[in-house]
mmCIF file of C-alpha atoms in Angstrom:
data_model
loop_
_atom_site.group_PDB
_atom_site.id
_atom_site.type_symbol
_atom_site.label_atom_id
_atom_site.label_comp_id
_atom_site.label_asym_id
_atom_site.label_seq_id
_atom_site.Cartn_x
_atom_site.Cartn_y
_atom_site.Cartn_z
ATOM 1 C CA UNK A 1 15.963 -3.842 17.868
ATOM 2 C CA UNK A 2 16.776 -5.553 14.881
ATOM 3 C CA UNK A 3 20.450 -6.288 14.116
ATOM 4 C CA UNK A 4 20.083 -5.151 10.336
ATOM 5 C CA UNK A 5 17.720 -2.195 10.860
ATOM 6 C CA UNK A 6 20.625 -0.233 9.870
ATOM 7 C CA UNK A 7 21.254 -1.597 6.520
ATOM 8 C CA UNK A 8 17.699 -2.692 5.968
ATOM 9 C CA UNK A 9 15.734 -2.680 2.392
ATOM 10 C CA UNK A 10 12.793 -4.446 0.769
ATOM 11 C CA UNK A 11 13.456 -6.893 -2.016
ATOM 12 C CA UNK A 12 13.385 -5.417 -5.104
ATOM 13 C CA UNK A 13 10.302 -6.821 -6.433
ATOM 14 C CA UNK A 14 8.599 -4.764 -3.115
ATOM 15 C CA UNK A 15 9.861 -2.011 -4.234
ATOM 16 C CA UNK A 16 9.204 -2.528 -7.816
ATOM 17 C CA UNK A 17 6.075 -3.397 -7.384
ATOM 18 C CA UNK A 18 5.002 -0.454 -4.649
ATOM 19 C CA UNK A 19 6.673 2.133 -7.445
ATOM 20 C CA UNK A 20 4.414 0.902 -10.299
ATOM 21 C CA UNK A 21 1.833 1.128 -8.324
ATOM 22 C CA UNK A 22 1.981 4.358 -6.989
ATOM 23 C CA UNK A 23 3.153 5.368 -11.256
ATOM 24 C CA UNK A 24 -0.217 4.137 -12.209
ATOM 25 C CA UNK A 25 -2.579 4.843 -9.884
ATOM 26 C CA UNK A 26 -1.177 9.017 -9.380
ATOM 27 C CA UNK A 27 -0.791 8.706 -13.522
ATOM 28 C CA UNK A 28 -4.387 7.731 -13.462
ATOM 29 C CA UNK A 29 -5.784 10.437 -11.827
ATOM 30 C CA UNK A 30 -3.001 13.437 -12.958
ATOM 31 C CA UNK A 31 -2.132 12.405 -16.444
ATOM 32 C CA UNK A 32 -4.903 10.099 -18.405
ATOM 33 C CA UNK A 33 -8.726 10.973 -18.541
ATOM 34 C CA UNK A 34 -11.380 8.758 -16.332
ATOM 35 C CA UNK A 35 -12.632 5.919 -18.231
ATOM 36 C CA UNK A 36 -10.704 6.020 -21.379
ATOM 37 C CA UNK A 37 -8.862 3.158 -22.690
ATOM 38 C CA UNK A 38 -5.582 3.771 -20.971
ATOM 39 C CA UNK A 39 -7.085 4.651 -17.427
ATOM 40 C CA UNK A 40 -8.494 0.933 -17.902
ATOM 41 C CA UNK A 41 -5.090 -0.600 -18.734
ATOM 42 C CA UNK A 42 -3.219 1.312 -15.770
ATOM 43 C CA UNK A 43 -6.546 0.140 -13.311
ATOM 44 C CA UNK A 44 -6.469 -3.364 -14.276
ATOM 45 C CA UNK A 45 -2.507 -3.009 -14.213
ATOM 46 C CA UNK A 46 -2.841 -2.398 -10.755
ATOM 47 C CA UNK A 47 -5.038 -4.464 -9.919
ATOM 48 C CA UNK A 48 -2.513 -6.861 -11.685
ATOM 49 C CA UNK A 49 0.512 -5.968 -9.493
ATOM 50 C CA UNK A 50 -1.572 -6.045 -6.184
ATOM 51 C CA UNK A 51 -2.595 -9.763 -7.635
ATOM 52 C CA UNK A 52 1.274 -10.494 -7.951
ATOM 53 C CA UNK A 53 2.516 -9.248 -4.588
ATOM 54 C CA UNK A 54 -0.007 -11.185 -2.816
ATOM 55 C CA UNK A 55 1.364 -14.296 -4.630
ATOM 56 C CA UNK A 56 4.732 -13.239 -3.912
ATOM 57 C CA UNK A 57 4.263 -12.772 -0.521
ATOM 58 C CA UNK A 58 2.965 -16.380 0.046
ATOM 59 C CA UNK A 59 5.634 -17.900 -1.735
ATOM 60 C CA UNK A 60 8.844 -16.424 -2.396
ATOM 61 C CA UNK A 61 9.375 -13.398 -0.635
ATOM 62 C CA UNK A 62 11.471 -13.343 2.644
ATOM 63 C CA UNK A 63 11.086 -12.428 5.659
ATOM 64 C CA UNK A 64 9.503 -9.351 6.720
ATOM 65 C CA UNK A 65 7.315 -9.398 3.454
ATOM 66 C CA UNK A 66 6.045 -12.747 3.698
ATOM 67 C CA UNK A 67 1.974 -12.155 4.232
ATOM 68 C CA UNK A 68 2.526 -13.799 7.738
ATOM 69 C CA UNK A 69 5.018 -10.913 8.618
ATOM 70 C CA UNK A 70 2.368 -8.557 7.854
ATOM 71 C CA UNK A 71 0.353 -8.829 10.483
ATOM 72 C CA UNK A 72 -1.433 -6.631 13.184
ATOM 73 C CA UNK A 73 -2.636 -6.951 16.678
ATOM 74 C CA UNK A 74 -3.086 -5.309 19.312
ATOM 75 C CA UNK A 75 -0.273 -5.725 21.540
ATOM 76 C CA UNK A 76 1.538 -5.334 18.724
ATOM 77 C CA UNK A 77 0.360 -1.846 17.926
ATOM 78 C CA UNK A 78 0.955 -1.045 22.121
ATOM 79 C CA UNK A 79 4.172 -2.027 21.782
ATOM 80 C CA UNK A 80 5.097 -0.347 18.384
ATOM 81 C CA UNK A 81 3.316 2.809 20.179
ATOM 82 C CA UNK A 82 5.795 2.314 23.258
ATOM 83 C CA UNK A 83 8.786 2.375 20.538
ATOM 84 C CA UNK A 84 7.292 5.313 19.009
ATOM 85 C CA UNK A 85 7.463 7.029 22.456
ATOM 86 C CA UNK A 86 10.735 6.487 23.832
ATOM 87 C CA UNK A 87 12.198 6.724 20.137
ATOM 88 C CA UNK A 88 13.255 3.101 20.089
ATOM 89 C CA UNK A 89 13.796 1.475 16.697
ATOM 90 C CA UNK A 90 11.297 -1.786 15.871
ATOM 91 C CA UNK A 91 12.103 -5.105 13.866
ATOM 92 C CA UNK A 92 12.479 -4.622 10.331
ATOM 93 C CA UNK A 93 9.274 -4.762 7.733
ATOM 94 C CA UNK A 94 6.000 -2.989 8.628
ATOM 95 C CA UNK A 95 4.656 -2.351 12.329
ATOM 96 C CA UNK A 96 1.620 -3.587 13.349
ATOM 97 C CA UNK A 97 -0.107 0.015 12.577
ATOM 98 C CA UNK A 98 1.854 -0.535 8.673
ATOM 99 C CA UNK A 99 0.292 -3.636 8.724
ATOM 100 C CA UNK A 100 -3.073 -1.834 9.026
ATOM 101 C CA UNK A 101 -2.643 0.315 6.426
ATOM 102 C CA UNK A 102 -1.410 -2.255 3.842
ATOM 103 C CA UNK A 103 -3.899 -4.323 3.806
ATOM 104 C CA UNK A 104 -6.298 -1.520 3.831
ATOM 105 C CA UNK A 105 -4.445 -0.025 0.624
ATOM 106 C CA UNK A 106 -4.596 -3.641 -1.124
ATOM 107 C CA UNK A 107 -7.711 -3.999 -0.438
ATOM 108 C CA UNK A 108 -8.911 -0.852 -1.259
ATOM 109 C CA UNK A 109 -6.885 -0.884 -4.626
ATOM 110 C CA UNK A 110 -8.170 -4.007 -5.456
ATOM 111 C CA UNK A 111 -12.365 -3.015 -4.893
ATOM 112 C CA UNK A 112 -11.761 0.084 -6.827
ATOM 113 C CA UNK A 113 -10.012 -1.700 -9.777
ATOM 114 C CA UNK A 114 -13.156 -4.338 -9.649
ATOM 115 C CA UNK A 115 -16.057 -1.091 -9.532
ATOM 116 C CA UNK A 116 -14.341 0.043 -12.257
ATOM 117 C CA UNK A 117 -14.574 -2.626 -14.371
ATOM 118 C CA UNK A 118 -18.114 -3.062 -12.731
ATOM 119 C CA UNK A 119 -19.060 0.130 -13.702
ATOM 120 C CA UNK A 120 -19.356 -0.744 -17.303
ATOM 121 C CA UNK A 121 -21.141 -3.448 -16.996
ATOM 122 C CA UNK A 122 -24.975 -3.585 -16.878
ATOM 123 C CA UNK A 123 -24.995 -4.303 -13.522
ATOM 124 C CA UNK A 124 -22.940 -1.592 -12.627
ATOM 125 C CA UNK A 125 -24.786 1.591 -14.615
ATOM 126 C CA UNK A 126 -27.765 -0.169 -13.038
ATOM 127 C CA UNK A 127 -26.840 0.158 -9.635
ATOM 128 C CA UNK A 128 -24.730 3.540 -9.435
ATOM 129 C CA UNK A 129 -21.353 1.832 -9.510
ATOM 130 C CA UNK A 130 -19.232 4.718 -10.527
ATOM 131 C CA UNK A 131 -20.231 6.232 -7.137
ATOM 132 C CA UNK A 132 -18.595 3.356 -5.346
ATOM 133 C CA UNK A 133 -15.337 3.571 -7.706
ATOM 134 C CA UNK A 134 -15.114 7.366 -6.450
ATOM 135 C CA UNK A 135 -15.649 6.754 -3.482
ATOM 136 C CA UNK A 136 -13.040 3.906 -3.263
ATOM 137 C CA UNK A 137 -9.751 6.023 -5.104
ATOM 138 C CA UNK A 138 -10.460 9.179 -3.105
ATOM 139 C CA UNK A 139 -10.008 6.904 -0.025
ATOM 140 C CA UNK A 140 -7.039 6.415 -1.383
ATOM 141 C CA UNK A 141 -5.668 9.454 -1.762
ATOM 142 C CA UNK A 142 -6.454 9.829 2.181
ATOM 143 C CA UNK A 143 -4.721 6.862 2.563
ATOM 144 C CA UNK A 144 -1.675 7.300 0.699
ATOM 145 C CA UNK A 145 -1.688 10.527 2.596
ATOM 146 C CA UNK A 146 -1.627 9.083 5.549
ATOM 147 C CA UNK A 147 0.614 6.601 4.465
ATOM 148 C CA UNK A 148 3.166 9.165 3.844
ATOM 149 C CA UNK A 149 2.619 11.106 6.995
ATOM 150 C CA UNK A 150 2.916 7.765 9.040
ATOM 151 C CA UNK A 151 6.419 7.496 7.116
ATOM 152 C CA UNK A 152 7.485 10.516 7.764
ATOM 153 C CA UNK A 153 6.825 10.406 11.465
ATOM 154 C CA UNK A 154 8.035 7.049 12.373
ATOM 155 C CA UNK A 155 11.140 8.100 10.134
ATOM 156 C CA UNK A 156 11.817 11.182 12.386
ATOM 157 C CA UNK A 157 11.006 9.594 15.510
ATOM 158 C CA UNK A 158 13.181 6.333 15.334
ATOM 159 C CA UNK A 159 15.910 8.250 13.628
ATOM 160 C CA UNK A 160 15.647 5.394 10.911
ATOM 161 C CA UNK A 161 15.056 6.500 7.102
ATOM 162 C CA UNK A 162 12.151 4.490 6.344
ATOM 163 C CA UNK A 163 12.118 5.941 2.744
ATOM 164 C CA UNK A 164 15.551 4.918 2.257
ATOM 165 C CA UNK A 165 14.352 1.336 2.819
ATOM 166 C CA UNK A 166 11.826 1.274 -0.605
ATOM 167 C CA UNK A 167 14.253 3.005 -2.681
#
């Protein structure tokens, strides 16, 4: 167990960066209309911030959000399961199963910002596009779902306040 588990938190441009995210891509679907000017701006603003945390994370982030932190494997996710099991707290950053799922959610952000610029393009209304781009950002919404529920869970079982650490 990690000796500042306790007292962990992600450096605020992580958590900056998640919140904005999370602002513009629920404001994009709850709060501004599909394919009008500012849906474009929040889209490509994501797309933006996901650009920027990559960056970050090869260069000047610390350690666990370096992009070599995040990392799965499988003996990684067996042991993180193990922890899960006997209610043991990991290291500090994501688990290999957190790993997963952010790179899934970058990458996913990232394709549906792209079809949606596609979309508009010849190519895109061409090839059906906009099916893609659906397809892509209700994904998400499973995913952040999950996300959440993952969060929850781990929270509960380690007895460590995994929201607490992005806030």
């Amino acid at each position: 167990m990690s000796s500042t588990s306790k007292r962990f938190r992600w450096p605020r441009a992580i958590q900056l960066i998640h919140w904005m995210v999370a602002a513009l891509f629920l404001s994009n679907h709850f709060v501004v209309e599909g394919g009008d000017q500012y849906h474009e701006y929040f889209g490509w603003s994501i797309f933006a911030l996901v650009g920027l945390r990559l960056l970050y994370g090869l260069t000047l982030a610390p350690k666990p959000a370096r992009l070599k932190d995040i990392k799965p494997s499988f003996s990684g996710i067996k042991q993180h399961l193990h922890e899960l099991k006997t209610r043991q707290q990991g290291e500090d950053g994501h688990n290999p199963m957190g790993a997963i799922a952010v790179w899934l959610m970058w990458s996913t952000l990232a394709l549906a910002a792209f079809t949606g610029w596609l979309q508009d393009t010849d190519f895109g209304f061409e090839h059906g596009v906009y099916e893609w781009h659906a397809l892509l950002v209700n994904g998400l919404y499973y995913f952040v779902g999950l996300h959440l529920l993952a969060i929850f869970m781990t929270s509960w079982l380690t007895r460590r306040n995994l929201v607490k650490t992005m806030i």
